[in-house]
XYZ file of C-alpha atoms in Angstrom:
605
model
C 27.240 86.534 -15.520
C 31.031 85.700 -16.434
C 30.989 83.430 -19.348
C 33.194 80.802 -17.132
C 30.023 80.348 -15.506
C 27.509 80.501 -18.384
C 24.774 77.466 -17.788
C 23.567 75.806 -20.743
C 20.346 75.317 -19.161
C 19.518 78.876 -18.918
C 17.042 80.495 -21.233
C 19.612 83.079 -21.939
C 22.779 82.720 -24.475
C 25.862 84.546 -25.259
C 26.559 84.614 -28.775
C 28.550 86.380 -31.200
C 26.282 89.064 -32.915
C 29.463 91.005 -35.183
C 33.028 92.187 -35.330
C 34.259 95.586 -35.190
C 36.409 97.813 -37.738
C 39.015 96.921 -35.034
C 38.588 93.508 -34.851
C 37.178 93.576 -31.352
C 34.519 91.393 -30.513
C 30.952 92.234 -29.450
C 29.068 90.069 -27.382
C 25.402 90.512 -27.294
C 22.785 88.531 -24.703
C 19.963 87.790 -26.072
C 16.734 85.316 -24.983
C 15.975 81.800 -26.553
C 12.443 83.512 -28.110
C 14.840 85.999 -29.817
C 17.107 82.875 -31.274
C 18.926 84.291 -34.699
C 17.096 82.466 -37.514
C 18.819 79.930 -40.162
C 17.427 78.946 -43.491
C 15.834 76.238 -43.019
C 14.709 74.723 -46.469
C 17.953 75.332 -48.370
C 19.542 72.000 -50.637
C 21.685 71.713 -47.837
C 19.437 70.844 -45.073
C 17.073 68.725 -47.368
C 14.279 70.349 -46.063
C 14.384 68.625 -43.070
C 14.091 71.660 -40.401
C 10.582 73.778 -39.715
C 13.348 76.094 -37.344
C 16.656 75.442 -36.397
C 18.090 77.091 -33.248
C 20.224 75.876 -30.225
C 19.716 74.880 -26.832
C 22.579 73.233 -25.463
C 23.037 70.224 -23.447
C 24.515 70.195 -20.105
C 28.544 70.884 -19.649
C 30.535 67.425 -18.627
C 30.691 67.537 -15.021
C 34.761 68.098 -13.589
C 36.255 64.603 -12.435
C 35.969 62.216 -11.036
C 32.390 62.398 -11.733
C 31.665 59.908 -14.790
C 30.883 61.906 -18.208
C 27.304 62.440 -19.454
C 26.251 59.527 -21.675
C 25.194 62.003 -24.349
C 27.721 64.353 -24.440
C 28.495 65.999 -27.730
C 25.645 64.409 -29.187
C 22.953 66.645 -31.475
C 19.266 66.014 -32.075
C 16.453 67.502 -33.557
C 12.539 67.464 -32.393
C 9.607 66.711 -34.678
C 7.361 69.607 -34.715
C 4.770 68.010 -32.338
C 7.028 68.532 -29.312
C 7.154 71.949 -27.037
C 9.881 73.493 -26.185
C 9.410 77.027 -23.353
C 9.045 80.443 -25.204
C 8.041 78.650 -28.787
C 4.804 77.958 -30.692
C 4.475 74.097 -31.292
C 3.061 73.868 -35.112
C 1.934 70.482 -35.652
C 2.896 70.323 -38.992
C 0.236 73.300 -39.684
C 0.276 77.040 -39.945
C -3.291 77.728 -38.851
C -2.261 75.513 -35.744
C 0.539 77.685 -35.239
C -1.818 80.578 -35.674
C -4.226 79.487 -33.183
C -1.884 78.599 -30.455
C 0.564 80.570 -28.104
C 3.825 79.576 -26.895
C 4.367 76.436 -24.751
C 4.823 77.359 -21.105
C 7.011 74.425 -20.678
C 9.757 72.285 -22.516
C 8.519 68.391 -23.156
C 9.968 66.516 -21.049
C 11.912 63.678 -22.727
C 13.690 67.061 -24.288
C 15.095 68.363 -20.206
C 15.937 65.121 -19.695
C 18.412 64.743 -23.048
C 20.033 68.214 -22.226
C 20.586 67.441 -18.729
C 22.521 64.574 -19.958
C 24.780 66.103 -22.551
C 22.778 66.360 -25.803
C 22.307 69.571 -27.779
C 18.653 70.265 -29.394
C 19.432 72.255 -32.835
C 16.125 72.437 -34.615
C 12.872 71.518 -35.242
C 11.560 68.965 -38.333
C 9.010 68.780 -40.699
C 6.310 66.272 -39.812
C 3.143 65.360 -41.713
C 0.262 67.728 -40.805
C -0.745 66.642 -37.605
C 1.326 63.407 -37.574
C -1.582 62.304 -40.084
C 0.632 61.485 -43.321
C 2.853 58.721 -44.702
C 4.585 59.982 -47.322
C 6.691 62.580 -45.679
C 5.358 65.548 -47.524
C 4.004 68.902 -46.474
C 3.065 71.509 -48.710
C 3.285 74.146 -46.399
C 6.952 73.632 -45.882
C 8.410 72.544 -48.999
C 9.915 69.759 -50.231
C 11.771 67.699 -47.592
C 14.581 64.974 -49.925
C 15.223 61.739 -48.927
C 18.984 61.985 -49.226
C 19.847 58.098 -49.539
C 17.202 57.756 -52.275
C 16.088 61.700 -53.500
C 13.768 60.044 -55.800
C 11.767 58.245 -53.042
C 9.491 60.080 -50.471
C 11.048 60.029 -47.317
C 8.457 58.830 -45.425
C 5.781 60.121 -42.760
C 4.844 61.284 -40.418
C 8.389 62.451 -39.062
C 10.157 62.630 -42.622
C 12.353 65.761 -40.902
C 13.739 63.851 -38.540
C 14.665 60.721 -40.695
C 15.882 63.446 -43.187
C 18.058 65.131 -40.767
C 19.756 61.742 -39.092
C 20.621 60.378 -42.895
C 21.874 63.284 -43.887
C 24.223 63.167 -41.190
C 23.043 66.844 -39.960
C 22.490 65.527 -35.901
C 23.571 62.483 -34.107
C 19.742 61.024 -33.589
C 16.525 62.950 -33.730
C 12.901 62.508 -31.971
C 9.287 61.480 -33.365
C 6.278 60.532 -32.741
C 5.299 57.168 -33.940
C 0.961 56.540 -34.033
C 0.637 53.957 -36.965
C 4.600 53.632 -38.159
C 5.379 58.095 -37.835
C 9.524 56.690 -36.828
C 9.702 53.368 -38.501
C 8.014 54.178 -41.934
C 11.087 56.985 -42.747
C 13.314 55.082 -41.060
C 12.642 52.073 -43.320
C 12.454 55.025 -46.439
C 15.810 56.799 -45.521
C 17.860 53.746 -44.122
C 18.285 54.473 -41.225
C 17.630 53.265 -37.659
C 14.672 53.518 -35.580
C 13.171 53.016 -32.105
C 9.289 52.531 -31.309
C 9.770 52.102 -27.470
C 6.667 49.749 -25.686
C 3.649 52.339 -25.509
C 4.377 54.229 -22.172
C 7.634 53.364 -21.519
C 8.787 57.125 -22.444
C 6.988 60.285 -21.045
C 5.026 61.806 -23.697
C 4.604 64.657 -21.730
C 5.003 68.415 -23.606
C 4.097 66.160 -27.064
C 0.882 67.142 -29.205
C -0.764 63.760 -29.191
C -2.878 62.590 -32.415
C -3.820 58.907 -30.666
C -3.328 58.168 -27.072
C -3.674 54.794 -27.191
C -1.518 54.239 -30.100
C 1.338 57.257 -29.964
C 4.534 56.220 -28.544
C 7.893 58.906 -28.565
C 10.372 56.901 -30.663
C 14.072 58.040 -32.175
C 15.813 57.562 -34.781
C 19.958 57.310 -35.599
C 22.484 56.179 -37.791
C 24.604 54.380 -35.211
C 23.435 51.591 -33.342
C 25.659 52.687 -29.836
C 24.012 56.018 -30.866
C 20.607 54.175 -30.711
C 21.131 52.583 -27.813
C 22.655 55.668 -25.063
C 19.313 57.266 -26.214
C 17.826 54.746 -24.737
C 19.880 54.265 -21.716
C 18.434 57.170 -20.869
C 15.017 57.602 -21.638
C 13.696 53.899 -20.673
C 13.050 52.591 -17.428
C 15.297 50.314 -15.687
C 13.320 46.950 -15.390
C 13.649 44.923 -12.234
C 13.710 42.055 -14.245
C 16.609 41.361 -16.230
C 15.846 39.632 -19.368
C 17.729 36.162 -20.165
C 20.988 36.776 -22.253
C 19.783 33.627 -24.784
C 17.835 34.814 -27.465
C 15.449 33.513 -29.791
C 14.296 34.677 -33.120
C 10.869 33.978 -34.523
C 10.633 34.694 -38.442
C 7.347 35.365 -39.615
C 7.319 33.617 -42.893
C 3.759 34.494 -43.962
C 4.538 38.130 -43.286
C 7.772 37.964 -45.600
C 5.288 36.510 -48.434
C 3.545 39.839 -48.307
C 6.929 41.301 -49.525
C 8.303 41.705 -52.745
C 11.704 41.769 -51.650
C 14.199 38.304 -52.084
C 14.720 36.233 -48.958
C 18.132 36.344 -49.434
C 18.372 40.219 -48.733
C 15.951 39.803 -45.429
C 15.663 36.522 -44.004
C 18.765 35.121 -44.936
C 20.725 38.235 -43.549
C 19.322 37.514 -40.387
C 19.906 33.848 -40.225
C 23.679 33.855 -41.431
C 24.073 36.291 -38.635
C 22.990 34.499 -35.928
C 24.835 31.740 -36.845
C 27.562 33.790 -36.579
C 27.171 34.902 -33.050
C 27.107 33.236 -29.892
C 23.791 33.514 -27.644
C 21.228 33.028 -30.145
C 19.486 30.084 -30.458
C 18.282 28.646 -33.714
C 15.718 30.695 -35.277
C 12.023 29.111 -35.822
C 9.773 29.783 -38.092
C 5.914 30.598 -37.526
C 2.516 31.842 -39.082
C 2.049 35.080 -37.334
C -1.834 35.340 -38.666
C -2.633 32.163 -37.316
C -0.993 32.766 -33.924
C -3.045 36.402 -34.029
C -6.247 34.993 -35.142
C -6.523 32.010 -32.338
C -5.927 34.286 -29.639
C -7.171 37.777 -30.009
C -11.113 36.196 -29.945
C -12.084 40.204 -30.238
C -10.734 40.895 -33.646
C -12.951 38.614 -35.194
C -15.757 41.302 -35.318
C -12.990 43.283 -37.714
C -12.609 40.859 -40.820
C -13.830 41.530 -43.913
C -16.817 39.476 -44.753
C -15.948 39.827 -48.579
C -12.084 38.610 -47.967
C -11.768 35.479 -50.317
C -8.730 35.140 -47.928
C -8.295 32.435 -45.047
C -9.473 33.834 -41.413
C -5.687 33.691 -40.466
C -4.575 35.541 -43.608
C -7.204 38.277 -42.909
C -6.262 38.975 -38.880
C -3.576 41.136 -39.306
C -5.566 42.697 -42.214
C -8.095 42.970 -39.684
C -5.515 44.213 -37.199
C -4.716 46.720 -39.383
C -8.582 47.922 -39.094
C -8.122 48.055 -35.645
C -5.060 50.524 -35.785
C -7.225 52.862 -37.923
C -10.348 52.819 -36.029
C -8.646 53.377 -32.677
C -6.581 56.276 -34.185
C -9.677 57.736 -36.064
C -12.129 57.989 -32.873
C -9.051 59.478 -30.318
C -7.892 62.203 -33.000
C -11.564 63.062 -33.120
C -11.489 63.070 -29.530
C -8.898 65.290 -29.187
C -9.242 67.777 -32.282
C -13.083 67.775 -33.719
C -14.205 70.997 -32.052
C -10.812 72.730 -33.298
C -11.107 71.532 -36.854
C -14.555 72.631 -36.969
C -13.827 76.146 -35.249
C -10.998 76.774 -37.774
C -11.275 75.014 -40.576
C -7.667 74.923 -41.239
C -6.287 74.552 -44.167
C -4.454 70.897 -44.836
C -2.859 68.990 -47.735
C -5.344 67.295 -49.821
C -4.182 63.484 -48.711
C -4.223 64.682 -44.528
C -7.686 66.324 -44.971
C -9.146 63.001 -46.556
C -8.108 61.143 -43.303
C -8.811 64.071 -40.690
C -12.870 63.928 -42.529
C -12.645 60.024 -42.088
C -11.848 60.602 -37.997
C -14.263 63.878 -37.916
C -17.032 61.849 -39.472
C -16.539 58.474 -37.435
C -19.061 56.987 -35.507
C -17.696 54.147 -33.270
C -19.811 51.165 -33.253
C -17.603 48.434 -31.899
C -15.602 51.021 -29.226
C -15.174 48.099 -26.438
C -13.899 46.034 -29.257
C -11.177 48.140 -30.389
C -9.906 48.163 -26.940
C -9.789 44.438 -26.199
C -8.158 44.114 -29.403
C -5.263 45.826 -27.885
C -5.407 44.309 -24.494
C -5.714 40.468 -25.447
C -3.100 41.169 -28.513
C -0.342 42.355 -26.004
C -1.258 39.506 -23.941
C -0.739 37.242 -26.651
C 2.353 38.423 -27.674
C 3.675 38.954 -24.190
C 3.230 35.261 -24.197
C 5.169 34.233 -27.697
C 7.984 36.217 -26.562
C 9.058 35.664 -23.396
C 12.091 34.636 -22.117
C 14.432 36.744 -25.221
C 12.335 36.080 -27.891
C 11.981 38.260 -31.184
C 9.793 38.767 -33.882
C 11.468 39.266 -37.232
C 9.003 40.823 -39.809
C 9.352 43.683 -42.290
C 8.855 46.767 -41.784
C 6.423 47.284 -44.324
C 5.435 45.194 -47.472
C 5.396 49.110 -49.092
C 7.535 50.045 -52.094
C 8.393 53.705 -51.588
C 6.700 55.957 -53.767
C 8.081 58.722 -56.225
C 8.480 62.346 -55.233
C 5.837 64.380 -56.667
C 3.546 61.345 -57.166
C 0.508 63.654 -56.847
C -2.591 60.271 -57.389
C -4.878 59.805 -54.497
C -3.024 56.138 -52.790
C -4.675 52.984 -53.792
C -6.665 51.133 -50.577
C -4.149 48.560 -51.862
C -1.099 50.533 -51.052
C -2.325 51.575 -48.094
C -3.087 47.854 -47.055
C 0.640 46.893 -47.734
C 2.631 49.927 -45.716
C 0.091 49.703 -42.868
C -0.386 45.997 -42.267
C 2.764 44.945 -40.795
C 3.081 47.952 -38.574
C -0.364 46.897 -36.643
C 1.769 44.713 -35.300
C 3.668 46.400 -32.534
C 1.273 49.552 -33.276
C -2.094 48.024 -31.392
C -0.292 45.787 -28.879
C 1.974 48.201 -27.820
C 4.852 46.303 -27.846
C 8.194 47.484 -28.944
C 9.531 47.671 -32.116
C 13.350 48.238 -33.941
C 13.417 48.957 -37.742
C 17.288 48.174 -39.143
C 18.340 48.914 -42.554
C 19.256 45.872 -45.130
C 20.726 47.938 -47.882
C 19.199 48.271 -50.918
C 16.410 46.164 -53.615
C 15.706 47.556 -56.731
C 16.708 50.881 -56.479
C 14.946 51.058 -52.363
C 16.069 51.558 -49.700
C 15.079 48.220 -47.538
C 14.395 46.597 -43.345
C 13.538 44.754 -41.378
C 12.251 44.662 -38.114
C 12.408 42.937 -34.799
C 9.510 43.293 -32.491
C 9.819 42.273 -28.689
C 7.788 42.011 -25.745
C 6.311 44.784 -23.773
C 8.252 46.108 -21.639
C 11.895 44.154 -22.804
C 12.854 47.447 -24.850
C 16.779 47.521 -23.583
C 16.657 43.599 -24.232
C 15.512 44.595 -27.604
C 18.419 47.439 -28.034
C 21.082 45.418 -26.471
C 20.605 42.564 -29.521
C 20.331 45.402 -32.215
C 23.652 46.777 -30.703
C 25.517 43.582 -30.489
C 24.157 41.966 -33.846
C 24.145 45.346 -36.021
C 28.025 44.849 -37.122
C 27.149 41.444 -37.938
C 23.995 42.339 -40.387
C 25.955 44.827 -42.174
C 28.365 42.405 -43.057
C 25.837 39.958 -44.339
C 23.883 42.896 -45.987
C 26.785 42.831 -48.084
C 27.198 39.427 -48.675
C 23.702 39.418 -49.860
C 24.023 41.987 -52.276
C 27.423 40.956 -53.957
C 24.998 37.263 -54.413
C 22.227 39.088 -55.816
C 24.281 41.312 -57.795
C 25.115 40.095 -61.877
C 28.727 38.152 -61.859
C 31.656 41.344 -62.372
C 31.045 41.790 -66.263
C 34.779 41.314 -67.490
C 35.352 44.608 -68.883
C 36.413 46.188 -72.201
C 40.418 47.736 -71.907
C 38.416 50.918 -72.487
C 36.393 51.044 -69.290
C 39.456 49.467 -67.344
C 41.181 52.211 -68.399
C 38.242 55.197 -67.622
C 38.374 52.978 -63.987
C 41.640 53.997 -63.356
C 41.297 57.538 -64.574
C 38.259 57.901 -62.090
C 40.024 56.362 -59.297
C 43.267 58.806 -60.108
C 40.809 61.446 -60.015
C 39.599 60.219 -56.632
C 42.998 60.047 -55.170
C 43.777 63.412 -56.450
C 40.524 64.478 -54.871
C 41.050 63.043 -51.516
C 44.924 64.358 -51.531
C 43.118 67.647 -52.139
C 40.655 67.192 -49.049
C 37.692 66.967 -51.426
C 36.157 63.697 -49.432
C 32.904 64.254 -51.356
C 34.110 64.578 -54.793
C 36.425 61.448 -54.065
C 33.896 59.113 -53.285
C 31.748 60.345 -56.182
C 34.730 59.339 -58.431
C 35.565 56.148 -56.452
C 31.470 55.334 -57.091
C 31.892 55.498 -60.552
C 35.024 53.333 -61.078
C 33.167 51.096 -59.277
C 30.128 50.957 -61.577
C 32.531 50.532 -64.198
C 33.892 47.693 -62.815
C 32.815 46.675 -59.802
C 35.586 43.341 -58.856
C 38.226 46.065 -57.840
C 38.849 45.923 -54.072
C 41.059 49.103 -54.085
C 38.437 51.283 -55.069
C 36.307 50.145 -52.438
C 39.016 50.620 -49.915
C 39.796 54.012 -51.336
C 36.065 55.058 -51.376
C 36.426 53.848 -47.542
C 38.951 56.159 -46.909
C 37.036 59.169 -47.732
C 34.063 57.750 -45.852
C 36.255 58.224 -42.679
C 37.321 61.384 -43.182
C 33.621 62.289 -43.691
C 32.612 60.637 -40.549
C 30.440 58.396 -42.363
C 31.641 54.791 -40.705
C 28.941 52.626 -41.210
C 29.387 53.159 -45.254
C 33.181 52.725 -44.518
C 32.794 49.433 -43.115
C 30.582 48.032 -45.645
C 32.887 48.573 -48.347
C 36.102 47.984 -46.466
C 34.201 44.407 -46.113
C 33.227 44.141 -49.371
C 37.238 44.912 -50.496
C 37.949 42.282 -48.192
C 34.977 39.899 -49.942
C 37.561 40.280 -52.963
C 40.762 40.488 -51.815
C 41.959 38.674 -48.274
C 45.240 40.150 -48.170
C 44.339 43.718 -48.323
C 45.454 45.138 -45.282
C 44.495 48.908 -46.089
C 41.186 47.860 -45.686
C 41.248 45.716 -42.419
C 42.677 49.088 -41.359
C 40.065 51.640 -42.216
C 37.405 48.937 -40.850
C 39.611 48.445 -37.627
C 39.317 52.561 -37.628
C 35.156 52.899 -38.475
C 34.407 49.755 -35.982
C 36.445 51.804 -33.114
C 34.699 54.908 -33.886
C 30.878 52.836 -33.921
C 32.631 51.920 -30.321
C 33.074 47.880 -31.759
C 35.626 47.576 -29.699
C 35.732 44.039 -29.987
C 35.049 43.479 -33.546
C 37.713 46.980 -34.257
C 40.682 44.774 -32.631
C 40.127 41.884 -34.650
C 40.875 43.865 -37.452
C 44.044 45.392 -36.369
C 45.284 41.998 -35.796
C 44.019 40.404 -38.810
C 46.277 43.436 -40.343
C 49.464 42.804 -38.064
C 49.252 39.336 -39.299
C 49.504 40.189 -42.759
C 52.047 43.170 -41.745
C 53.451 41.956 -38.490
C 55.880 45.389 -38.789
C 52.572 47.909 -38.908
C 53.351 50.406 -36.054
C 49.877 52.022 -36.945
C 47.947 48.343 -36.382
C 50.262 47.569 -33.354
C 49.489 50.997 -31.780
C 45.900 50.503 -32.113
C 45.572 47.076 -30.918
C 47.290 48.606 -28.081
C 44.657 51.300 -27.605
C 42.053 48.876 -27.849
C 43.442 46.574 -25.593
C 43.167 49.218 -22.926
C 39.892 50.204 -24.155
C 38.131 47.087 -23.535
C 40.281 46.299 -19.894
């Protein structure tokens, strides 16, 4: 087959396999269950990869047919997912002992390929989607790397891993009871629980039916939302432009993070956009508990706590119960065949399923039913929930102590939520508290799950720049400091620019990052920090502190420039030309912000 002609799609690849004495170049074929192997768990993947590989995504067609939405883009696949010609491990070696290769790819993975994306690996998960921290012994250790002291997560740490670290463009999971939204909350990143059958979980290793729904995760909200573009169903109904928030105030109370970094975020932003009407503010419990009549056979008849405080404890109960009797379901007579071996935290809560004995099984489900219903009901017509993610702090690497019921109770409670009903679910990243990475999240109807993407995507530019607004207010007052660490300022931001002159991005924003915890009131280090954010290809971080230069200095115009340049390339078109002409007033002579306003202009005819 001439390599003009080579097809993607085919199970067979061309690939360089070594170079001559002469310098001519061999070319070996080889099959996709002969793939050349790559480390997998070296510093610089963070663990995140079981098996990396390639299969690429479909060429661009010639024109005038329109380009494939995905084009260029990589993902990875959480090890729960098949893919023709390889052993699926579930997050477990005697799995992947006891199982032969899939006979067919899943199919949410065809359909990506055929529209331009390129798979190049497979992640770490928790042992049978089971665990929440992110860990898995039989794989080593997979590193948050926003926070490499927190856990990143579970069940699909990998892929949360493998999206912050900026090693593929968005990356698959399987979400039960939070698998996508927990490390997305953990690593800062995005993430996507779709409405429970919206996506074909076909070709995916299940652990509850009734609760598993195929969700994604990504760094860039456009990102976020061509995924979905392609995966999710056209409705025949479009949803009403106008949208409404709901903020769950009694679910923020469970949190120990500030309103100011959550709520208020929110708020200011809509305020600052057009189609939102004014948020309201509710008692999610007491909406749950007086109309979900089924869940009262769930509450604790201990809890000290009101009956409307205790529903979405209860709720929680639910999720548990429902996940415990389907994984039993599926995997008793396995377990008990092969007696695999499994981390010490998975194999506590694969006995609890093994051992459980449903008592109130008609309950569970009617839970779920009248609980969509309900909230089917408080969102119509564009409305959104607003609740965290989780009321969970992360927890330490290596924290080795069996989790408190307490603990449990706060990451789990929240995530009921959209987890029983079904409904769908967006976790967005708030910065940072206390050393954390922090969300929130904004749960919408069944069904309205481009409604939902379509607000994340045009309010996401927005919330980043209130994110930093929020932290400059919750940050100390700039210290005024000593001439001695103005001085070591300007030595580390002379050893930035000789960095970045050098084409050292990294080491330049590692010296930038340290003039600016010397002294933190200094707009040009955050522009220059910026700067090697672009050239990294790291845009959302260049924006954020391109706005926070221009928090402390209105007139810089470097930095309306390198924001211009990061909003273009997170395809804000809009937002992007503001910027150049915020910088061609300052500089009405700039042939660089004249040429891109020009660009732009045509962009957005």
């Amino acid at each position: 087959m001439p390599l003009g002609k080579f097809d993607p799609l085919n199970v067979k690849v061309w690939f360089v396999v070594g170079i001559t004495m002469a310098g001519a170049i061999i070319i070996a074929q080889t099959t996709r269950r002969r793939r050349r192997k790559v480390p997998t768990n070296t510093l610089e993947y963070f663990g995140a990869f079981v098996e990396r590989f390639e299969l690429l995504g479909a060429p661009q067609p010639l024109p005038p047919a329109a380009p494939l939405l995905l084009s260029g883009l990589s993902f990875a696949i959480s090890d729960n997912f098949d893919i023709k010609g390889q052993v699926t491990g579930f997050g477990n070696p005697d799995w992947r002992k006891t199982h032969g290769p899939a006979d067919q790819t899943a199919l949410i993975v065809t359909v990506l390929r055929k529209k331009g994306a390129g798979c190049i690996g497979r992640t770490v998960i928790d042992e049978f989607s089971f665990g929440m921290k992110g860990e898995n012994l039989h794989y080593g250790m997979t590193t948050n790397p926003d926070v490499p002291t927190d856990v990143p997560g579970g069940s699909c740490s990998g892929s949360a891993v493998a999206v912050a670290a900026g090693l593929v463009d968005f990356a698959l999971g399987s979400d039960t009871i939070g698998g996508v939204r927990i490390p997305a909350s953990f690593c800062g990143v995005l993430g996507f629980r779709p409405s429970h059958a919206a996506v074909c979980s076909s070709g995916m290793l299940p652990n509850s039916q009734s609760l598993d729904a195929i969700g994604w995760l990504a760094r860039n909200p456009a990102v976020l939302h061509r995924v979905g573009s392609v995966l999710l169903p056209v409705t025949a109904k479009a949803i009403k432009r106008t949208r409404h928030f709901i903020f769950a105030d009694d679910c923020f109370q469970l949190s120990n993070v500030p309103i100011q970094k959550t709520v208020n975020v929110i708020s200011n932003s809509i305020e600052s956009l057009s189609g939102f009407q004014a948020p309201k503010h509710m008692n999610i419990s007491q909406y749950i508990a007086s109309n979900v009549p089924s869940l009262k056979e769930f509450y604790e008849p201990s809890s000290k706590s009101s009956k409307a405080a205790s529903s979405i404890k209860a709720l929680s109960t639910v999720m548990l119960l429902l996940q415990r009797y389907e994984f039993k379901t599926n995997y008793e007579d396995w377990i008990n065949t092969v007696k695999p071996s499994i981390s010490l935290e998975v194999s506590a809560r694969v006995l609890e399923a093994i051992n459980y004995t449903p008592d109130h099984l008609k309950s569970l489900y009617n839970v779920r039913t009248e609980l969509r219903a309900a909230l089917n009901t408080l969102l119509k017509d564009g409305g959104i929930l607003l609740i965290p993610t989780t009321a969970a702090v992360p927890l330490k690497h290596g924290f080795k102590q069996k989790l408190s019921a307490e603990y449990q109770d706060s990451l789990y409670t929240l995530l009921s939520i959209a987890g029983v009903s079904g409904c769908c679910q967006a976790t967005v990243p708030l910065g940072k508290h206390d050393s954390h990475n922090i969300s929130v999240s904004f749960v919408a109807a069944h069904g309205a799950d481009r409604f939902l993407l379509d607000t994340i995507l045009d309010m996401y530019s927005s919330i980043q720049e209130q994110v930093v607004i929020a932290s400059s207010y919750c940050l100390p007052a700039p210290q005024h400091c000593s001439n001695g660490d103005l001085d070591q300022s300007e030595v580390l931001k002379e050893k930035g620019n000789a960095a970045f002159r050098g084409k050292h991005w990294k080491k330049a924003v590692n010296y930038y990052s340290d003039a600016i915890k010397l002294n933190n009131a200094n707009a040009k280090y955050y522009c220059n920090r910026a700067a090697a954010y672009l050239e990294l290809g790291c845009y959302q971080q260049a924006e954020t502190d391109c706005t926070h230069a221009i928090s402390l200095d209105k007139k810089i115009v470097k930095a309306y420039m390198r924001r211009g340049t990061a909003r273009e390339m997170l395809l804000y078109y809009k937002e992007a030309l503001q910027d150049f002409r915020y910088a061609l007033a300052l500089e009405p002579q700039n042939k660089a912000a004249r040429a891109a306003e020009k660009r732009i202009e045509k962009l957005l005819k």
